[in-house]
CSV table of C-alpha atoms in Angstrom, one decimal:
chain,number,residue,atom,x,y,z
A,6,MET,CA,-21.9,-67.9,16.6
A,7,HIS,CA,-19.0,-70.3,16.3
A,8,ASP,CA,-17.0,-72.6,14.0
A,9,ALA,CA,-18.5,-71.1,10.8
A,10,GLU,CA,-16.6,-71.0,7.5
A,11,PRO,CA,-13.1,-69.7,8.4
A,12,PHE,CA,-12.5,-66.0,7.9
A,13,ALA,CA,-9.6,-64.9,5.6
A,14,PRO,CA,-7.2,-62.8,7.7
A,15,SER,CA,-8.2,-59.6,6.0
A,16,GLU,CA,-11.9,-60.4,6.5
A,17,TYR,CA,-11.4,-61.1,10.2
A,18,ARG,CA,-9.6,-57.8,10.6
A,19,GLU,CA,-12.5,-56.0,9.1
A,20,HIS,CA,-14.9,-58.0,11.4
A,21,LEU,CA,-13.1,-56.8,14.5
A,22,VAL,CA,-13.2,-53.2,13.4
A,23,SER,CA,-16.9,-53.4,12.7
A,24,LEU,CA,-17.5,-55.0,16.1
A,25,ALA,CA,-15.7,-52.3,17.9
A,26,ARG,CA,-17.4,-49.5,16.0
A,27,ASP,CA,-20.8,-51.1,16.4
A,28,LEU,CA,-20.2,-51.1,20.2
A,29,GLY,CA,-19.5,-47.3,20.0
A,30,ALA,CA,-15.7,-47.4,20.2
A,31,GLY,CA,-14.0,-44.4,18.7
A,32,PRO,CA,-11.3,-41.9,19.2
A,33,ARG,CA,-11.2,-39.2,21.8
A,34,ALA,CA,-8.7,-36.4,22.1
A,35,GLU,CA,-6.7,-35.2,25.0
A,36,ARG,CA,-4.2,-32.3,25.5
A,37,VAL,CA,-0.7,-33.2,26.6
A,38,GLU,CA,2.5,-31.4,27.2
A,39,LEU,CA,5.0,-31.5,24.4
A,40,ALA,CA,7.5,-33.6,26.3
A,41,ALA,CA,4.8,-36.3,26.8
A,42,ALA,CA,3.6,-36.2,23.1
A,43,VAL,CA,6.5,-38.3,21.5
A,44,GLY,CA,5.0,-41.4,19.9
A,45,ARG,CA,1.4,-40.0,20.1
A,46,VAL,CA,-0.8,-39.3,17.1
A,47,LEU,CA,-1.9,-35.7,16.6
A,48,ALA,CA,-5.7,-35.1,16.8
A,49,GLU,CA,-5.6,-31.8,15.0
A,50,ASP,CA,-3.4,-29.7,12.6
A,51,VAL,CA,-0.9,-27.5,14.3
A,52,VAL,CA,-0.7,-24.1,12.6
A,53,ALA,CA,2.4,-22.0,12.9
A,54,PRO,CA,1.7,-19.0,15.2
A,55,ALA,CA,4.8,-17.1,13.9
A,56,ASP,CA,7.2,-17.0,11.0
A,57,SER,CA,10.2,-19.4,11.2
A,58,PRO,CA,12.7,-17.9,11.5
A,59,ARG,CA,11.0,-15.1,13.2
A,60,PHE,CA,13.5,-12.5,11.9
A,61,ASP,CA,16.3,-12.2,9.4
A,62,ASN,CA,19.4,-13.7,11.2
A,63,SER,CA,23.0,-14.6,10.5
A,64,GLN,CA,24.0,-18.0,9.5
A,65,MET,CA,27.6,-17.4,10.5
A,66,ASP,CA,29.9,-15.6,13.0
A,67,GLY,CA,31.1,-12.8,10.8
A,68,TYR,CA,30.6,-9.2,9.5
A,69,ALA,CA,27.2,-7.9,8.2
A,70,LEU,CA,27.4,-5.5,5.3
A,71,ASN,CA,24.7,-3.4,3.5
A,72,ALA,CA,24.3,-3.3,-0.2
A,73,ASP,CA,26.6,-0.3,-0.7
A,74,ALA,CA,29.3,-2.0,1.3
A,75,VAL,CA,29.0,-5.2,-0.8
A,76,ARG,CA,29.6,-3.2,-4.0
A,77,ARG,CA,32.3,-0.9,-2.5
A,78,GLU,CA,35.6,-1.0,-4.3
A,79,ASN,CA,37.7,-0.3,-1.2
A,80,ARG,CA,37.4,-3.5,0.8
A,81,PHE,CA,38.7,-2.0,4.1
A,82,PHE,CA,36.0,-1.1,6.6
A,83,GLY,CA,35.7,0.3,10.1
A,84,VAL,CA,34.3,-2.1,12.7
A,85,GLY,CA,31.0,-1.1,14.3
A,86,PRO,CA,29.4,-2.3,17.5
A,87,VAL,CA,29.0,-6.1,18.1
A,88,VAL,CA,25.5,-7.7,17.9
A,89,PRO,CA,25.4,-10.9,19.9
A,90,ALA,CA,22.6,-13.5,19.5
A,91,GLY,CA,19.6,-12.5,21.5
A,92,THR,CA,20.3,-8.7,21.3
A,93,ASP,CA,18.1,-6.3,19.4
A,94,PRO,CA,20.4,-4.7,16.8
A,95,ALA,CA,18.4,-1.5,16.8
A,96,LYS,CA,20.0,-0.6,20.1
A,97,GLU,CA,23.4,-0.3,18.4
A,98,TYR,CA,22.2,0.4,14.9
A,99,PRO,CA,19.0,2.5,15.3
A,100,LEU,CA,19.2,3.5,11.6
A,101,GLY,CA,20.2,0.1,10.5
A,102,LEU,CA,23.4,-0.5,8.5
A,103,ASP,CA,23.4,3.0,6.9
A,104,ARG,CA,27.1,3.4,6.1
A,105,ALA,CA,29.1,1.8,3.3
A,106,ASP,CA,32.4,2.1,5.1
A,107,THR,CA,31.3,0.2,8.3
A,108,VAL,CA,30.6,-3.4,9.0
A,109,CYS,CA,28.8,-5.0,11.9
A,110,PRO,CA,30.3,-7.9,13.9
A,111,ILE,CA,27.5,-10.4,14.2
A,112,MET,CA,27.1,-13.8,15.8
A,113,THR,CA,25.4,-16.9,14.5
A,114,GLY,CA,21.6,-16.7,15.0
A,115,ALA,CA,21.7,-13.0,15.9
A,116,LYS,CA,19.0,-10.7,14.4
A,117,LEU,CA,20.5,-8.8,11.5
A,118,PRO,CA,20.4,-5.0,11.5
A,119,GLU,CA,18.1,-3.4,9.0
A,120,GLY,CA,19.6,-3.1,5.6
A,121,THR,CA,21.9,-6.1,5.9
A,122,CYS,CA,22.7,-7.5,2.4
A,123,ALA,CA,25.2,-10.2,3.2
A,124,VAL,CA,27.4,-11.8,5.9
A,125,VAL,CA,31.1,-12.7,5.5
A,126,PRO,CA,32.5,-15.3,7.9
A,127,VAL,CA,35.1,-13.7,10.2
A,128,GLU,CA,37.7,-16.3,9.3
A,129,LYS,CA,37.6,-15.1,5.6
A,130,CYS,CA,38.5,-11.6,6.7
A,131,ASP,CA,41.9,-9.9,7.5
A,132,PRO,CA,42.5,-10.3,10.4
A,133,PRO,CA,40.7,-13.6,10.7
A,134,GLU,CA,39.2,-12.9,14.1
A,135,PHE,CA,36.9,-10.2,15.4
A,136,ALA,CA,38.6,-6.8,15.6
A,137,ALA,CA,38.0,-4.1,18.2
A,138,LEU,CA,35.4,-1.4,17.8
A,139,GLY,CA,36.7,1.3,15.3
A,140,ALA,CA,39.6,-0.9,14.0
A,141,GLN,CA,40.1,-1.5,10.3
A,142,VAL,CA,39.3,-4.9,8.7
A,143,ARG,CA,39.6,-6.2,5.2
A,144,VAL,CA,36.4,-7.9,4.1
A,145,PRO,CA,36.2,-9.8,0.7
A,146,ARG,CA,33.3,-9.0,-1.6
A,147,PRO,CA,30.4,-11.5,-1.0
A,148,PRO,CA,27.5,-12.3,-3.2
A,149,GLU,CA,24.3,-10.6,-2.1
A,150,GLY,CA,22.3,-12.7,0.3
A,151,GLN,CA,25.3,-14.8,1.5
A,152,PHE,CA,24.7,-16.4,4.9
A,153,VAL,CA,21.5,-14.4,5.5
A,154,ARG,CA,18.7,-16.5,6.8
A,155,PRO,CA,15.5,-14.6,5.8
A,156,ALA,CA,12.5,-14.5,8.1
A,157,ALA,CA,9.9,-17.2,7.2
A,158,SER,CA,12.3,-19.1,5.0
A,159,ASP,CA,11.4,-22.2,6.9
A,160,LEU,CA,7.7,-21.6,7.5
A,161,ARG,CA,5.3,-18.8,7.3
A,162,ARG,CA,2.8,-17.8,10.0
A,163,GLY,CA,-0.5,-19.5,9.4
A,164,GLU,CA,0.9,-22.5,7.5
A,165,THR,CA,0.4,-26.0,8.8
A,166,LEU,CA,3.4,-27.1,10.7
A,167,VAL,CA,2.3,-30.7,11.5
A,168,SER,CA,-0.9,-32.4,10.2
A,169,GLU,CA,-3.5,-34.3,12.1
A,170,GLY,CA,-2.8,-38.0,12.1
A,171,ARG,CA,1.0,-37.6,12.2
A,172,THR,CA,3.0,-39.3,14.9
A,173,VAL,CA,5.0,-36.9,17.1
A,174,THR,CA,8.7,-37.5,16.8
A,175,PRO,CA,11.7,-35.8,18.4
A,176,GLN,CA,12.1,-33.6,15.4
A,177,THR,CA,8.4,-32.7,15.6
A,178,VAL,CA,8.9,-31.7,19.2
A,179,GLY,CA,11.8,-29.4,18.1
A,180,ALA,CA,9.7,-27.8,15.4
A,181,LEU,CA,6.8,-27.2,17.8
A,182,ALA,CA,9.0,-25.9,20.6
A,183,SER,CA,10.6,-23.5,18.1
A,184,GLN,CA,7.1,-22.0,17.6
A,185,ASN,CA,6.6,-21.8,21.4
A,186,VAL,CA,3.9,-24.5,21.3
A,187,ARG,CA,3.7,-26.0,24.8
A,188,CYS,CA,0.8,-28.5,24.5
A,189,VAL,CA,-0.8,-30.4,21.6
A,190,GLU,CA,-4.0,-32.3,21.1
A,191,VAL,CA,-3.4,-36.1,20.6
A,192,TRP,CA,-5.6,-39.1,20.3
A,193,ALA,CA,-6.0,-40.7,23.7
A,194,ARG,CA,-4.5,-44.2,24.1
A,195,PRO,CA,-7.4,-46.7,24.5
A,196,ARG,CA,-7.2,-48.5,27.9
A,197,VAL,CA,-6.8,-52.2,27.6
A,198,LEU,CA,-7.4,-55.0,30.0
A,199,ILE,CA,-5.2,-58.1,29.3
A,200,CYS,CA,-6.0,-61.6,30.4
A,201,THR,CA,-3.6,-64.5,30.0
A,202,GLY,CA,-2.9,-67.8,31.8
A,203,GLY,CA,-4.1,-71.3,32.3
A,204,GLU,CA,-3.3,-73.8,35.1
A,205,GLU,CA,0.1,-74.5,33.4
A,206,ILE,CA,1.1,-70.9,33.7
A,207,SER,CA,2.9,-69.7,36.9
A,208,GLN,CA,3.9,-66.3,38.2
A,209,SER,CA,6.4,-67.8,40.6
A,210,GLU,CA,10.1,-67.9,40.1
A,211,ASP,CA,10.0,-71.5,41.4
A,212,LEU,CA,8.2,-73.5,38.7
A,213,ASP,CA,6.7,-77.0,39.2
A,214,GLN,CA,7.8,-79.6,36.7
A,215,ALA,CA,4.6,-79.2,34.6
A,216,GLN,CA,4.4,-75.4,34.7
A,217,LEU,CA,5.6,-72.7,32.4
A,218,PRO,CA,6.4,-69.0,33.1
A,219,ASP,CA,3.9,-66.5,31.6
A,220,ALA,CA,5.5,-65.3,28.4
A,221,ASN,CA,2.3,-64.0,26.8
A,222,GLY,CA,1.4,-61.5,29.5
A,223,PRO,CA,4.6,-59.4,29.5
A,224,MET,CA,4.8,-59.7,25.7
A,225,LEU,CA,1.2,-58.4,25.3
A,226,GLU,CA,2.0,-55.5,27.6
A,227,ALA,CA,5.0,-54.6,25.5
A,228,LEU,CA,3.0,-55.0,22.3
A,229,ALA,CA,0.2,-52.9,23.7
A,230,GLY,CA,2.5,-50.0,24.7
A,231,HIS,CA,4.2,-50.2,21.3
A,232,HIS,CA,1.0,-49.9,19.4
A,233,GLY,CA,-0.7,-47.1,21.3
A,234,LEU,CA,-2.6,-48.9,24.1
A,235,GLU,CA,-2.5,-48.2,27.8
A,236,VAL,CA,-2.6,-51.3,29.9
A,237,VAL,CA,-4.8,-50.9,33.0
A,238,GLU,CA,-4.4,-54.4,34.4
A,239,ARG,CA,-3.3,-57.8,33.5
A,240,ILE,CA,-5.4,-60.8,34.8
A,241,VAL,CA,-3.7,-64.2,35.1
A,242,THR,CA,-6.4,-66.9,35.0
A,243,GLY,CA,-6.5,-70.6,35.9
A,244,ASP,CA,-8.9,-73.1,34.4
A,245,ASP,CA,-12.0,-72.2,36.6
A,246,PRO,CA,-14.5,-70.3,34.5
A,247,HIS,CA,-16.4,-69.1,37.5
A,248,ASP,CA,-13.3,-67.5,38.9
A,249,LEU,CA,-12.4,-65.9,35.5
A,250,ARG,CA,-16.0,-64.6,35.1
A,251,ASN,CA,-15.8,-62.9,38.5
A,252,ARG,CA,-12.3,-61.5,37.9
A,253,LEU,CA,-13.3,-60.1,34.5
A,254,ASP,CA,-16.5,-58.5,35.9
A,255,ASP,CA,-14.6,-57.0,38.8
A,256,ALA,CA,-11.9,-55.5,36.5
A,257,MET,CA,-14.5,-54.2,34.0
A,258,THR,CA,-16.3,-52.4,36.8
A,259,ARG,CA,-13.1,-50.9,38.3
A,260,TRP,CA,-11.3,-49.9,35.1
A,261,ARG,CA,-14.0,-49.5,32.5
A,262,PRO,CA,-11.5,-50.2,29.7
A,263,ASP,CA,-11.9,-49.5,26.0
A,264,LEU,CA,-10.7,-53.0,24.9
A,265,VAL,CA,-10.1,-56.4,26.4
A,266,VAL,CA,-7.4,-58.7,24.9
A,267,THR,CA,-7.1,-62.3,26.0
A,268,SER,CA,-4.6,-65.0,25.2
A,269,GLY,CA,-5.3,-68.7,25.2
A,270,GLY,CA,-8.3,-70.8,26.3
A,271,ILE,CA,-10.3,-70.4,23.1
A,272,SER,CA,-9.9,-73.7,21.2
A,273,HIS,CA,-11.6,-77.1,21.7
A,274,GLY,CA,-9.9,-78.5,24.8
A,275,ALA,CA,-11.6,-79.5,28.0
A,276,PHE,CA,-10.4,-76.4,29.8
A,277,GLU,CA,-10.9,-73.6,27.3
A,278,VAL,CA,-11.9,-71.1,30.1
A,279,VAL,CA,-12.0,-67.9,28.0
A,280,ARG,CA,-14.3,-69.5,25.4
A,281,GLN,CA,-16.5,-70.9,28.2
A,282,VAL,CA,-16.9,-67.5,29.8
A,283,LEU,CA,-17.4,-65.4,26.6
A,284,GLU,CA,-19.1,-67.7,24.2
A,285,GLY,CA,-22.6,-66.9,25.4
A,286,ARG,CA,-21.9,-63.1,25.5
A,287,PRO,CA,-23.4,-60.7,22.9
A,288,ARG,CA,-21.6,-60.6,19.5
A,289,ALA,CA,-19.5,-63.7,20.5
A,290,TRP,CA,-17.7,-65.6,17.7
A,291,PHE,CA,-15.2,-68.4,18.2
A,292,GLY,CA,-13.8,-70.2,15.2
A,293,HIS,CA,-10.9,-70.3,12.8
A,294,VAL,CA,-9.1,-67.8,10.6
A,295,ALA,CA,-7.5,-69.4,7.5
A,296,GLN,CA,-3.9,-68.7,8.6
A,297,GLN,CA,-0.9,-70.3,10.3
A,298,PRO,CA,0.0,-69.6,13.0
A,299,GLY,CA,-3.0,-68.2,14.9
A,300,GLY,CA,-5.8,-70.1,13.3
A,301,PRO,CA,-8.1,-70.3,16.4
A,302,GLN,CA,-9.6,-66.8,17.1
A,303,GLY,CA,-12.4,-65.3,19.0
A,304,CYS,CA,-14.2,-62.1,19.8
A,305,ALA,CA,-17.2,-60.9,21.9
A,306,ALA,CA,-18.7,-58.0,23.8
A,307,LEU,CA,-18.2,-57.7,27.5
A,308,ALA,CA,-20.1,-54.9,29.3
A,309,GLY,CA,-20.3,-53.1,26.0
A,310,VAL,CA,-16.6,-53.4,25.4
A,311,PRO,CA,-15.0,-55.3,22.5
A,312,VAL,CA,-13.0,-58.4,23.4
A,313,VAL,CA,-10.4,-59.8,21.1
A,314,ALA,CA,-9.5,-63.4,22.1
A,315,LEU,CA,-6.2,-64.5,20.8
A,316,PRO,CA,-4.7,-68.1,20.7
A,317,GLY,CA,-2.4,-69.0,23.4
A,318,ASN,CA,0.8,-70.3,21.7
A,319,PRO,CA,3.3,-67.5,22.1
A,320,VAL,CA,4.1,-67.0,18.4
A,321,SER,CA,0.4,-67.2,17.6
A,322,THR,CA,-0.3,-64.5,20.1
A,323,LEU,CA,2.5,-62.3,18.6
A,324,VAL,CA,1.3,-62.8,15.1
A,325,SER,CA,-2.4,-62.3,15.9
A,326,PHE,CA,-1.7,-59.1,17.8
A,327,ARG,CA,0.2,-57.7,14.9
A,328,LEU,CA,-2.3,-58.7,12.3
A,329,PHE,CA,-5.5,-57.9,14.2
A,330,VAL,CA,-5.1,-55.8,17.3
A,331,ALA,CA,-2.6,-53.3,16.0
A,332,PRO,CA,-4.7,-52.4,13.0
A,333,LEU,CA,-7.8,-52.3,15.1
A,334,VAL,CA,-6.3,-49.8,17.5
A,335,ALA,CA,-5.1,-47.6,14.6
A,336,GLN,CA,-8.4,-47.7,12.7
A,337,VAL,CA,-10.9,-47.3,15.6
A,338,TRP,CA,-9.0,-45.2,18.1
A,339,GLY,CA,-6.4,-43.5,16.0
A,340,ALA,CA,-3.9,-43.9,18.8
A,341,ALA,CA,-1.0,-45.2,16.7
A,342,ALA,CA,0.1,-45.1,13.1
A,343,GLU,CA,-1.6,-47.7,10.8
A,344,PRO,CA,0.8,-50.7,10.5
A,345,THR,CA,2.3,-50.8,7.1
A,346,VAL,CA,2.6,-53.6,4.5
A,347,LEU,CA,5.8,-53.6,2.5
A,348,ALA,CA,7.0,-55.4,-0.6
A,349,ALA,CA,10.3,-57.4,-0.5
A,350,ARG,CA,12.1,-60.0,-2.4
A,351,LEU,CA,12.5,-63.4,-0.9
A,352,SER,CA,16.1,-64.5,-0.3
A,353,ALA,CA,15.3,-68.2,-0.6
A,354,ASP,CA,12.5,-70.6,-1.7
A,355,VAL,CA,9.4,-70.9,0.6
A,356,GLU,CA,6.6,-73.4,0.3
A,357,GLY,CA,3.1,-72.4,1.4
A,358,VAL,CA,0.6,-74.6,3.1
A,359,PRO,CA,-2.8,-75.7,1.7
A,360,ALA,CA,-5.9,-73.6,2.3
A,361,LYS,CA,-4.1,-71.2,4.8
A,362,THR,CA,-2.1,-68.0,4.5
A,363,GLN,CA,1.1,-68.6,6.4
A,364,PHE,CA,3.0,-65.9,8.2
A,365,ARG,CA,6.6,-66.8,8.6
A,366,ARG,CA,8.9,-64.7,10.8
A,367,GLY,CA,11.4,-62.8,8.7
A,368,ARG,CA,14.3,-60.3,8.7
A,369,LEU,CA,14.4,-57.4,6.2
A,370,ALA,CA,17.6,-56.1,4.6
A,371,VAL,CA,18.3,-53.2,2.1
A,372,GLY,CA,20.9,-53.9,-0.5
A,373,GLU,CA,23.4,-51.4,-2.1
A,374,ASP,CA,20.9,-50.9,-5.0
A,375,ALA,CA,18.2,-50.1,-2.4
A,376,THR,CA,16.4,-53.4,-3.2
A,377,VAL,CA,14.5,-54.6,-0.1
A,378,SER,CA,14.9,-58.3,0.6
A,379,VAL,CA,13.6,-60.6,3.3
A,380,GLU,CA,14.9,-63.9,4.7
A,381,VAL,CA,13.0,-66.5,6.8
A,382,VAL,CA,14.0,-66.5,10.5
A,383,GLY,CA,13.4,-69.8,12.5
A,384,GLY,CA,10.9,-72.5,12.0
A,385,ALA,CA,7.1,-72.2,11.4
A,386,GLY,CA,6.0,-73.7,14.7
A,387,SER,CA,3.8,-71.5,16.9
A,388,HIS,CA,5.8,-72.4,20.0
A,389,LEU,CA,9.2,-71.3,18.6
A,390,LEU,CA,9.3,-68.0,20.4
A,391,ALA,CA,13.1,-67.9,21.0
A,392,GLN,CA,13.6,-68.5,17.2
A,393,SER,CA,11.6,-65.3,16.5
A,394,VAL,CA,13.9,-63.0,18.5
A,395,GLY,CA,15.8,-62.0,15.4
A,396,ALA,CA,12.7,-61.3,13.3
A,397,ASP,CA,11.5,-57.8,12.4
A,398,CYS,CA,8.6,-58.7,10.2
A,399,LEU,CA,6.1,-61.3,9.1
A,400,ILE,CA,6.3,-62.8,5.6
A,401,GLU,CA,2.9,-63.4,4.1
A,402,VAL,CA,2.9,-66.7,2.2
A,403,PRO,CA,-0.3,-67.3,0.1
A,404,PRO,CA,-2.1,-70.7,0.4
A,405,ALA,CA,-0.5,-73.6,-1.4
A,406,SER,CA,2.1,-71.3,-3.0
A,407,HIS,CA,5.5,-72.3,-4.3
A,408,LEU,CA,7.7,-69.2,-3.9
A,409,SER,CA,11.2,-68.9,-5.3
A,410,GLY,CA,14.1,-66.8,-4.2
A,411,GLY,CA,13.7,-63.4,-5.8
A,412,ASP,CA,9.8,-63.5,-5.8
A,413,VAL,CA,8.1,-60.4,-4.3
A,414,VAL,CA,6.1,-61.0,-1.2
A,415,SER,CA,4.0,-58.9,1.2
A,416,VAL,CA,5.8,-58.2,4.5
A,417,HIS,CA,4.2,-57.0,7.7
A,418,PRO,CA,6.9,-55.1,9.8
A,419,LEU,CA,6.7,-56.0,13.5
A,420,ALA,CA,7.8,-52.5,14.4
A,421,LEU,CA,6.0,-49.4,13.3
A,422,HIS,CA,7.4,-48.3,9.9
A,423,PRO,CA,8.9,-44.8,9.9
A,424,HIS,CA,7.1,-43.5,6.8
A,425,HIS,CA,4.5,-41.7,8.9
A,426,GLU,CA,7.2,-39.8,10.8
A,427,GLU,CA,9.0,-38.9,7.6
A,428,GLN,CA,5.9,-37.1,6.4
A,429,THR,CA,5.9,-34.7,9.4
């Protein structure tokens, strides 16, 4: 199938997801240590095995008092044994705080003796530092419950700590570690084989006059890692279809990847090697998506594995990966958070193009009134990679539109948006 009526961008995205699922692609879980889980997506709920905090503890370095001591008119007290953090207070206070004329020196985070009603910071007392055992200290009257962190005030045993589908962040790691969780189930990163090149692309530092360095290969590797893919190999091809066919078949046998992503060689030129190799394969489609940049697109099945064939101009590769590959990975394998679409106000007028959705590179900004705005960065050309360096999003410009500054547009962030992490 080729060169049929162009897909709309959203239709082509759905087509790729259907292709991958029809070929049997889907998520698989793996267990990883907590330190290796940052950026991964949880494959199951994590339930708290214990209360958090596990016991009533002190929020301050100070003196712990029981209820009778809090209400006592005489504010001078004898100093009892010290309770450091990590020490069982029952060793020094086997009956708990059972006296109204005695206070317990307690350190921040230490387990409170039974019967503690409040804690007074040591600097509020007279003297304003810890006194020796048996000495007298004046302690002001506190409100009941002051600087007492009750057990389970953060989380109760059996409650869900982090839900399936959430991305593990450093704060997630801290919360899990506080529950003595050492390993978690995450969705495995799909293994991707990347293919870029053409005779004009060189891997050498010394380029011929008609050659270019390979920008797309390293960029695709970076994009793959950012969006939850594990790159198993990167093939650099010339213009010989027989050589590419052999190299692809060999790599598929050796790596058995979950996905193949190619860049370039899919249009109507005389040396469109990727299209020549894949066009006769099952489920192959090569044609156009009604967008700019990134109009030429292709897909196929290779050894039962979905292939997404992206156009070769660098910005087209970047835009196509963000619009098609990143959502595919999220929806089919669950290995990364679903890329978001935001709403923002244009900072200046933008003209659309006929019959195509245009994706301009943009930069987001948040004003003092929390209004999100976006400005165009660089030109519209698909070769203007250097001009896209300052961009952090794609601005979606509808076909034949005449947009004015202040109009609200859809924006596709180029980095994963943090709203998933905030929900953890």
